Structures are given as C-alpha cells and as structure tokens.
C-alpha cells in the first residue's frame, strides 16, 4: 500500500485528488494538510511514502516545507512530489534542488497522477515528460555556465555515461535499450552512482548533472 499525504490550501483541490487516489487498491490517502507547517508536522508523524505538495500556501510555503522534509534524515524514505502550474517554473527547480522527486501539473489527467505516485513510490524520479525536461533545462540555462565538478571524479566512464542519460528522464528500461545493457545492470549502476554522489534519488542526479556540466542545458531544443 502506497501511503500519501495531500498538501494544498484549497479544500476542493484536496477533495478531488483524494477521490482520484483513494479509488486505487494500492494507494491510500492517510491525511491532508492546508499549509507547509502542517505538512512537515504530519510527515514526521505519519511517515507517508509520498507527499503531494502544493507550492503557494499560507504560513510555510511548499518550497520551505519540501526543504525541511528532505533535510530530515528520519524522513529519508519519504518522496515529495510538487503540485504546480506552468507559471511556477522557478519554484519547481528550487524544489528539486531542495530534494523533491519531481512534479505534477495540477491539470494533469487522473491516470497520470496515479501513475506518478506509483513511479515516485518505487524510487524513480517523476521527470520523464518532455515538458519537465525542457523546464529544467530552461531554468538551469539562466545561470552561469557550470564548471566540471570534482565530485564526479569518483564515477567511472560508464557511470558518467549513465548519469547523463538519467538526466534526460529516461527509465531504467529505456536506458538499457539505448546503451545495450540489461535493466538489472542499469539499476545497479544507478544505485551505485547515487551512493557515490550521496544523492537522495534520481531527481537529485538530474539536478547534479545540470549543475556540474554533465548535461548542457538546451539539449532539448
């Protein structure tokens, strides 16, 4: 059972999301929160598998709440997914840097939301849609050109190749097909890379790839 915490300051939005998710046999909404402070408190109390986190909320916003949740070592198993709209691009990237595992647009199809919760719960980053990759590339490209990071020196040539493909939002199966490897081998490489770079999950590998120059912003254009 995937346990979910819904966080949004709009009651009707929470009710809609709950009705969608609670209809699935493998997903259970364990609680709701209307602001970031309650989100952090309930996350610490209930330890949900996934937190669906709105960005703009009173008192403590979703960005700060995400930062607090992801910085707490006791909550390392909790995955945060940002709920947002297109006009919040900068906030989305900030949330990914803070430790979020990806994001969903609020007007997404119900089936995509359900799949997104499952994807994040099993440890993948919710970064596959092309709009997501384009958004990240655009935001990162506004900053200075990244310098090669010495952190990457611990990676082998194959691991550098794989982290670059992970940054495109590809799944293990897709990476395996591109690099002519087995999915199990790819999974082992990705796990080893996350351990070496002390990354929380695949989303953090994407952020690190852009910031360290492994992937050049604009590759989607």
PDB file of C-alpha atoms in Angstrom:
ATOM      1  CA  UNK A   1       0.000   0.000   0.000  1.00  0.00           C
ATOM      2  CA  UNK A   2       1.355   3.433  -1.012  1.00  0.00           C
ATOM      3  CA  UNK A   3       0.548   5.937   1.731  1.00  0.00           C
ATOM      4  CA  UNK A   4       0.019   9.512   0.512  1.00  0.00           C
ATOM      5  CA  UNK A   5      -0.192  12.889   2.253  1.00  0.00           C
ATOM      6  CA  UNK A   6      -2.079  15.596   0.312  1.00  0.00           C
ATOM      7  CA  UNK A   7      -0.934  19.182   0.847  1.00  0.00           C
ATOM      8  CA  UNK A   8      -2.870  22.072  -0.714  1.00  0.00           C
ATOM      9  CA  UNK A   9      -4.554  25.142   0.721  1.00  0.00           C
ATOM     10  CA  UNK A  10      -7.656  24.633  -1.419  1.00  0.00           C
ATOM     11  CA  UNK A  11     -10.170  22.213   0.085  1.00  0.00           C
ATOM     12  CA  UNK A  12     -11.778  21.359  -3.242  1.00  0.00           C
ATOM     13  CA  UNK A  13      -8.419  20.543  -4.806  1.00  0.00           C
ATOM     14  CA  UNK A  14      -7.590  18.160  -1.970  1.00  0.00           C
ATOM     15  CA  UNK A  15     -11.018  16.554  -2.215  1.00  0.00           C
ATOM     16  CA  UNK A  16     -10.570  15.987  -5.943  1.00  0.00           C
ATOM     17  CA  UNK A  17      -7.126  14.457  -5.543  1.00  0.00           C
ATOM     18  CA  UNK A  18      -8.334  12.255  -2.678  1.00  0.00           C
ATOM     19  CA  UNK A  19     -11.231  10.891  -4.718  1.00  0.00           C
ATOM     20  CA  UNK A  20      -8.822  10.006  -7.532  1.00  0.00           C
ATOM     21  CA  UNK A  21      -6.196   8.337  -5.375  1.00  0.00           C
ATOM     22  CA  UNK A  22      -8.427   6.565  -2.874  1.00  0.00           C
ATOM     23  CA  UNK A  23     -10.116   4.782  -5.758  1.00  0.00           C
ATOM     24  CA  UNK A  24      -6.935   2.760  -6.329  1.00  0.00           C
ATOM     25  CA  UNK A  25      -6.466  -0.519  -4.468  1.00  0.00           C
ATOM     26  CA  UNK A  26      -2.758   0.116  -3.832  1.00  0.00           C
ATOM     27  CA  UNK A  27      -2.957   3.801  -2.766  1.00  0.00           C
ATOM     28  CA  UNK A  28      -4.266   5.280   0.475  1.00  0.00           C
ATOM     29  CA  UNK A  29      -4.517   8.978   1.393  1.00  0.00           C
ATOM     30  CA  UNK A  30      -3.550   8.976   5.072  1.00  0.00           C
ATOM     31  CA  UNK A  31      -4.003  12.699   5.789  1.00  0.00           C
ATOM     32  CA  UNK A  32      -4.418  16.186   4.339  1.00  0.00           C
ATOM     33  CA  UNK A  33      -2.713  19.492   5.149  1.00  0.00           C
ATOM     34  CA  UNK A  34      -3.601  23.059   4.157  1.00  0.00           C
ATOM     35  CA  UNK A  35      -0.163  24.637   4.724  1.00  0.00           C
ATOM     36  CA  UNK A  36       3.502  23.767   4.820  1.00  0.00           C
ATOM     37  CA  UNK A  37       3.817  23.781   8.602  1.00  0.00           C
ATOM     38  CA  UNK A  38       1.120  21.138   8.969  1.00  0.00           C
ATOM     39  CA  UNK A  39       2.660  19.219   6.071  1.00  0.00           C
ATOM     40  CA  UNK A  40       6.001  18.940   7.863  1.00  0.00           C
ATOM     41  CA  UNK A  41       4.331  18.003  11.152  1.00  0.00           C
ATOM     42  CA  UNK A  42       2.146  15.319   9.586  1.00  0.00           C
ATOM     43  CA  UNK A  43       5.031  13.939   7.540  1.00  0.00           C
ATOM     44  CA  UNK A  44       7.094  13.495  10.688  1.00  0.00           C
ATOM     45  CA  UNK A  45       4.139  11.947  12.497  1.00  0.00           C
ATOM     46  CA  UNK A  46       2.809   9.617   9.787  1.00  0.00           C
ATOM     47  CA  UNK A  47       5.878   8.920   7.603  1.00  0.00           C
ATOM     48  CA  UNK A  48       3.903   8.661   4.325  1.00  0.00           C
ATOM     49  CA  UNK A  49       5.542   7.162   1.256  1.00  0.00           C
ATOM     50  CA  UNK A  50       4.648  10.138  -0.958  1.00  0.00           C
ATOM     51  CA  UNK A  51       3.773  13.768  -0.196  1.00  0.00           C
ATOM     52  CA  UNK A  52       1.894  15.659  -2.912  1.00  0.00           C
ATOM     53  CA  UNK A  53       2.968  19.224  -2.098  1.00  0.00           C
ATOM     54  CA  UNK A  54       1.480  22.465  -3.368  1.00  0.00           C
ATOM     55  CA  UNK A  55       3.907  25.391  -3.713  1.00  0.00           C
ATOM     56  CA  UNK A  56       1.914  28.507  -2.845  1.00  0.00           C
ATOM     57  CA  UNK A  57       0.394  28.175   0.624  1.00  0.00           C
ATOM     58  CA  UNK A  58      -0.007  30.396   3.702  1.00  0.00           C
ATOM     59  CA  UNK A  59       2.393  30.409   6.660  1.00  0.00           C
ATOM     60  CA  UNK A  60       5.028  27.987   5.363  1.00  0.00           C
ATOM     61  CA  UNK A  61       5.052  27.523   1.576  1.00  0.00           C
ATOM     62  CA  UNK A  62       5.667  24.265  -0.236  1.00  0.00           C
ATOM     63  CA  UNK A  63       9.270  25.056  -1.093  1.00  0.00           C
ATOM     64  CA  UNK A  64      10.260  25.539   2.537  1.00  0.00           C
ATOM     65  CA  UNK A  65       8.200  22.530   3.626  1.00  0.00           C
ATOM     66  CA  UNK A  66       9.940  20.395   0.999  1.00  0.00           C
ATOM     67  CA  UNK A  67      13.321  21.627   2.192  1.00  0.00           C
ATOM     68  CA  UNK A  68      12.506  20.710   5.804  1.00  0.00           C
ATOM     69  CA  UNK A  69      11.172  17.273   4.936  1.00  0.00           C
ATOM     70  CA  UNK A  70      14.062  16.351   2.656  1.00  0.00           C
ATOM     71  CA  UNK A  71      16.682  17.647   5.093  1.00  0.00           C
ATOM     72  CA  UNK A  72      15.380  15.430   7.912  1.00  0.00           C
ATOM     73  CA  UNK A  73      17.349  12.151   7.913  1.00  0.00           C
ATOM     74  CA  UNK A  74      14.455  10.440   9.705  1.00  0.00           C
ATOM     75  CA  UNK A  75      12.325  11.065   6.609  1.00  0.00           C
ATOM     76  CA  UNK A  76      14.758   9.715   4.022  1.00  0.00           C
ATOM     77  CA  UNK A  77      12.148   7.268   2.759  1.00  0.00           C
ATOM     78  CA  UNK A  78       9.550   9.967   2.081  1.00  0.00           C
ATOM     79  CA  UNK A  79       9.241  11.198  -1.514  1.00  0.00           C
ATOM     80  CA  UNK A  80       7.935  14.704  -2.223  1.00  0.00           C
ATOM     81  CA  UNK A  81       6.137  15.492  -5.471  1.00  0.00           C
ATOM     82  CA  UNK A  82       5.427  19.153  -6.208  1.00  0.00           C
ATOM     83  CA  UNK A  83       1.965  20.141  -7.448  1.00  0.00           C
ATOM     84  CA  UNK A  84       2.257  23.199  -9.647  1.00  0.00           C
ATOM     85  CA  UNK A  85       1.228  25.155 -12.720  1.00  0.00           C
ATOM     86  CA  UNK A  86       3.328  26.463 -15.625  1.00  0.00           C
ATOM     87  CA  UNK A  87       3.783  29.892 -14.056  1.00  0.00           C
ATOM     88  CA  UNK A  88       5.849  28.476 -11.194  1.00  0.00           C
ATOM     89  CA  UNK A  89       8.881  27.225 -13.111  1.00  0.00           C
ATOM     90  CA  UNK A  90      11.486  28.811 -10.843  1.00  0.00           C
ATOM     91  CA  UNK A  91       9.804  27.364  -7.763  1.00  0.00           C
ATOM     92  CA  UNK A  92       9.803  23.915  -9.319  1.00  0.00           C
ATOM     93  CA  UNK A  93      13.545  23.928  -9.892  1.00  0.00           C
ATOM     94  CA  UNK A  94      14.109  25.256  -6.373  1.00  0.00           C
ATOM     95  CA  UNK A  95      12.037  22.389  -5.010  1.00  0.00           C
ATOM     96  CA  UNK A  96      14.041  19.841  -6.997  1.00  0.00           C
ATOM     97  CA  UNK A  97      17.232  21.291  -5.559  1.00  0.00           C
ATOM     98  CA  UNK A  98      15.657  21.069  -2.097  1.00  0.00           C
ATOM     99  CA  UNK A  99      15.104  17.352  -2.588  1.00  0.00           C
ATOM    100  CA  UNK A 100      11.746  16.879  -4.325  1.00  0.00           C
ATOM    101  CA  UNK A 101      11.464  13.793  -6.516  1.00  0.00           C
ATOM    102  CA  UNK A 102       9.633  15.592  -9.315  1.00  0.00           C
ATOM    103  CA  UNK A 103       6.416  17.399 -10.015  1.00  0.00           C
ATOM    104  CA  UNK A 104       2.932  17.076 -11.418  1.00  0.00           C
ATOM    105  CA  UNK A 105       0.902  19.772 -13.111  1.00  0.00           C
ATOM    106  CA  UNK A 106      -2.383  20.417 -11.347  1.00  0.00           C
ATOM    107  CA  UNK A 107      -4.350  19.919 -14.541  1.00  0.00           C
ATOM    108  CA  UNK A 108      -2.787  16.545 -15.262  1.00  0.00           C
ATOM    109  CA  UNK A 109      -5.007  13.614 -16.209  1.00  0.00           C
ATOM    110  CA  UNK A 110      -6.094  11.404 -13.280  1.00  0.00           C
ATOM    111  CA  UNK A 111      -4.302   8.409 -14.767  1.00  0.00           C
ATOM    112  CA  UNK A 112      -1.053  10.406 -14.953  1.00  0.00           C
ATOM    113  CA  UNK A 113      -1.366  11.436 -11.299  1.00  0.00           C
ATOM    114  CA  UNK A 114      -1.946   7.844 -10.216  1.00  0.00           C
ATOM    115  CA  UNK A 115       0.998   6.630 -12.297  1.00  0.00           C
ATOM    116  CA  UNK A 116       3.150   9.462 -10.963  1.00  0.00           C
ATOM    117  CA  UNK A 117       2.516   8.444  -7.369  1.00  0.00           C
ATOM    118  CA  UNK A 118       3.458   4.863  -8.184  1.00  0.00           C
ATOM    119  CA  UNK A 119       6.580   5.899 -10.084  1.00  0.00           C
ATOM    120  CA  UNK A 120       7.891   8.028  -7.221  1.00  0.00           C
ATOM    121  CA  UNK A 121       6.952   5.461  -4.570  1.00  0.00           C
ATOM    122  CA  UNK A 122       9.151   2.848  -6.240  1.00  0.00           C
ATOM    123  CA  UNK A 123      12.121   5.222  -6.222  1.00  0.00           C
ATOM    124  CA  UNK A 124      12.117   6.763  -9.691  1.00  0.00           C
ATOM    125  CA  UNK A 125      12.088  10.481 -10.436  1.00  0.00           C
ATOM    126  CA  UNK A 126       8.947  11.954 -11.931  1.00  0.00           C
ATOM    127  CA  UNK A 127      10.850  13.729 -14.678  1.00  0.00           C
ATOM    128  CA  UNK A 128      10.056  11.761 -17.797  1.00  0.00           C
ATOM    129  CA  UNK A 129       7.609  14.061 -19.648  1.00  0.00           C
ATOM    130  CA  UNK A 130       9.371  16.242 -22.194  1.00  0.00           C
ATOM    131  CA  UNK A 131       7.812  19.371 -20.719  1.00  0.00           C
ATOM    132  CA  UNK A 132       9.552  18.608 -17.437  1.00  0.00           C
ATOM    133  CA  UNK A 133      12.960  18.177 -19.033  1.00  0.00           C
ATOM    134  CA  UNK A 134      12.508  21.337 -21.059  1.00  0.00           C
ATOM    135  CA  UNK A 135      11.506  23.280 -17.956  1.00  0.00           C
ATOM    136  CA  UNK A 136      14.586  22.172 -16.015  1.00  0.00           C
ATOM    137  CA  UNK A 137      16.889  22.879 -18.937  1.00  0.00           C
ATOM    138  CA  UNK A 138      15.422  26.352 -19.343  1.00  0.00           C
ATOM    139  CA  UNK A 139      15.749  27.250 -15.676  1.00  0.00           C
ATOM    140  CA  UNK A 140      19.318  25.997 -15.372  1.00  0.00           C
ATOM    141  CA  UNK A 141      20.367  27.782 -18.569  1.00  0.00           C
ATOM    142  CA  UNK A 142      19.602  31.137 -16.957  1.00  0.00           C
ATOM    143  CA  UNK A 143      22.558  30.746 -14.627  1.00  0.00           C
ATOM    144  CA  UNK A 144      26.277  30.817 -15.339  1.00  0.00           C
ATOM    145  CA  UNK A 145      27.875  28.041 -17.349  1.00  0.00           C
ATOM    146  CA  UNK A 146      28.597  25.186 -14.924  1.00  0.00           C
ATOM    147  CA  UNK A 147      32.140  24.143 -14.177  1.00  0.00           C
ATOM    148  CA  UNK A 148      33.055  20.432 -14.086  1.00  0.00           C
ATOM    149  CA  UNK A 149      32.547  19.233 -10.526  1.00  0.00           C
ATOM    150  CA  UNK A 150      35.319  17.313  -8.748  1.00  0.00           C
ATOM    151  CA  UNK A 151      32.529  15.256  -7.147  1.00  0.00           C
ATOM    152  CA  UNK A 152      32.196  13.414 -10.441  1.00  0.00           C
ATOM    153  CA  UNK A 153      35.775  12.156 -10.293  1.00  0.00           C
ATOM    154  CA  UNK A 154      34.565   9.169  -8.278  1.00  0.00           C
ATOM    155  CA  UNK A 155      32.487   7.956 -11.233  1.00  0.00           C
ATOM    156  CA  UNK A 156      33.702   5.524 -13.861  1.00  0.00           C
ATOM    157  CA  UNK A 157      33.369   6.317 -17.567  1.00  0.00           C
ATOM    158  CA  UNK A 158      30.303   4.047 -17.787  1.00  0.00           C
ATOM    159  CA  UNK A 159      28.720   5.722 -14.760  1.00  0.00           C
ATOM    160  CA  UNK A 160      29.247   9.154 -16.312  1.00  0.00           C
ATOM    161  CA  UNK A 161      27.542   7.886 -19.448  1.00  0.00           C
ATOM    162  CA  UNK A 162      24.603   6.583 -17.445  1.00  0.00           C
ATOM    163  CA  UNK A 163      24.118   9.692 -15.307  1.00  0.00           C
ATOM    164  CA  UNK A 164      23.946  11.780 -18.476  1.00  0.00           C
ATOM    165  CA  UNK A 165      21.117   9.582 -19.766  1.00  0.00           C
ATOM    166  CA  UNK A 166      19.365   9.611 -16.393  1.00  0.00           C
ATOM    167  CA  UNK A 167      19.313  13.402 -16.727  1.00  0.00           C
ATOM    168  CA  UNK A 168      17.126  13.034 -19.818  1.00  0.00           C
ATOM    169  CA  UNK A 169      14.433  11.496 -17.649  1.00  0.00           C
ATOM    170  CA  UNK A 170      14.748   8.003 -19.107  1.00  0.00           C
ATOM    171  CA  UNK A 171      13.651   4.950 -17.132  1.00  0.00           C
ATOM    172  CA  UNK A 172      15.975   2.030 -16.444  1.00  0.00           C
ATOM    173  CA  UNK A 173      14.397   0.066 -19.280  1.00  0.00           C
ATOM    174  CA  UNK A 174      14.880   2.968 -21.706  1.00  0.00           C
ATOM    175  CA  UNK A 175      18.484   3.450 -20.614  1.00  0.00           C
ATOM    176  CA  UNK A 176      19.113  -0.268 -21.029  1.00  0.00           C
ATOM    177  CA  UNK A 177      17.752  -0.198 -24.578  1.00  0.00           C
ATOM    178  CA  UNK A 178      19.869   2.821 -25.545  1.00  0.00           C
ATOM    179  CA  UNK A 179      23.122   1.565 -24.040  1.00  0.00           C
ATOM    180  CA  UNK A 180      22.506  -2.112 -24.861  1.00  0.00           C
ATOM    181  CA  UNK A 181      22.569  -3.229 -21.225  1.00  0.00           C
ATOM    182  CA  UNK A 182      20.165  -5.246 -19.111  1.00  0.00           C
ATOM    183  CA  UNK A 183      17.697  -3.275 -16.909  1.00  0.00           C
ATOM    184  CA  UNK A 184      19.185  -5.006 -13.852  1.00  0.00           C
ATOM    185  CA  UNK A 185      22.669  -3.760 -14.782  1.00  0.00           C
ATOM    186  CA  UNK A 186      21.376  -0.234 -15.257  1.00  0.00           C
ATOM    187  CA  UNK A 187      19.606  -0.361 -11.883  1.00  0.00           C
ATOM    188  CA  UNK A 188      22.839  -1.459 -10.226  1.00  0.00           C
ATOM    189  CA  UNK A 189      24.791   1.357 -11.882  1.00  0.00           C
ATOM    190  CA  UNK A 190      22.204   3.992 -10.912  1.00  0.00           C
ATOM    191  CA  UNK A 191      22.141   2.797  -7.292  1.00  0.00           C
ATOM    192  CA  UNK A 192      25.938   2.886  -7.155  1.00  0.00           C
ATOM    193  CA  UNK A 193      26.013   6.398  -8.633  1.00  0.00           C
ATOM    194  CA  UNK A 194      23.503   7.669  -6.065  1.00  0.00           C
ATOM    195  CA  UNK A 195      25.602   6.164  -3.277  1.00  0.00           C
ATOM    196  CA  UNK A 196      28.838   7.681  -4.586  1.00  0.00           C
ATOM    197  CA  UNK A 197      27.307  11.141  -5.019  1.00  0.00           C
ATOM    198  CA  UNK A 198      25.162  10.974  -1.870  1.00  0.00           C
ATOM    199  CA  UNK A 199      22.043  11.697  -3.942  1.00  0.00           C
ATOM    200  CA  UNK A 200      18.604  11.261  -2.412  1.00  0.00           C
ATOM    201  CA  UNK A 201      17.078   9.878  -5.606  1.00  0.00           C
ATOM    202  CA  UNK A 202      17.121  10.112  -9.402  1.00  0.00           C
ATOM    203  CA  UNK A 203      15.776  13.664  -9.369  1.00  0.00           C
ATOM    204  CA  UNK A 204      18.841  14.761  -7.447  1.00  0.00           C
ATOM    205  CA  UNK A 205      21.033  13.076 -10.051  1.00  0.00           C
ATOM    206  CA  UNK A 206      19.298  15.177 -12.719  1.00  0.00           C
ATOM    207  CA  UNK A 207      19.949  18.404 -10.812  1.00  0.00           C
ATOM    208  CA  UNK A 208      23.584  17.431 -10.200  1.00  0.00           C
ATOM    209  CA  UNK A 209      24.023  16.561 -13.878  1.00  0.00           C
ATOM    210  CA  UNK A 210      22.974  20.040 -14.945  1.00  0.00           C
ATOM    211  CA  UNK A 211      24.841  21.912 -12.232  1.00  0.00           C
ATOM    212  CA  UNK A 212      28.087  20.019 -12.773  1.00  0.00           C
ATOM    213  CA  UNK A 213      28.104  20.287 -16.549  1.00  0.00           C
ATOM    214  CA  UNK A 214      27.458  16.616 -17.327  1.00  0.00           C
ATOM    215  CA  UNK A 215      24.432  17.722 -19.356  1.00  0.00           C
ATOM    216  CA  UNK A 216      24.405  21.005 -21.249  1.00  0.00           C
ATOM    217  CA  UNK A 217      21.167  22.967 -20.832  1.00  0.00           C
ATOM    218  CA  UNK A 218      19.283  23.324 -24.070  1.00  0.00           C
ATOM    219  CA  UNK A 219      19.759  19.793 -25.361  1.00  0.00           C
ATOM    220  CA  UNK A 220      16.007  19.594 -25.942  1.00  0.00           C
ATOM    221  CA  UNK A 221      15.910  22.482 -28.389  1.00  0.00           C
TER     222      UNK A 221
END
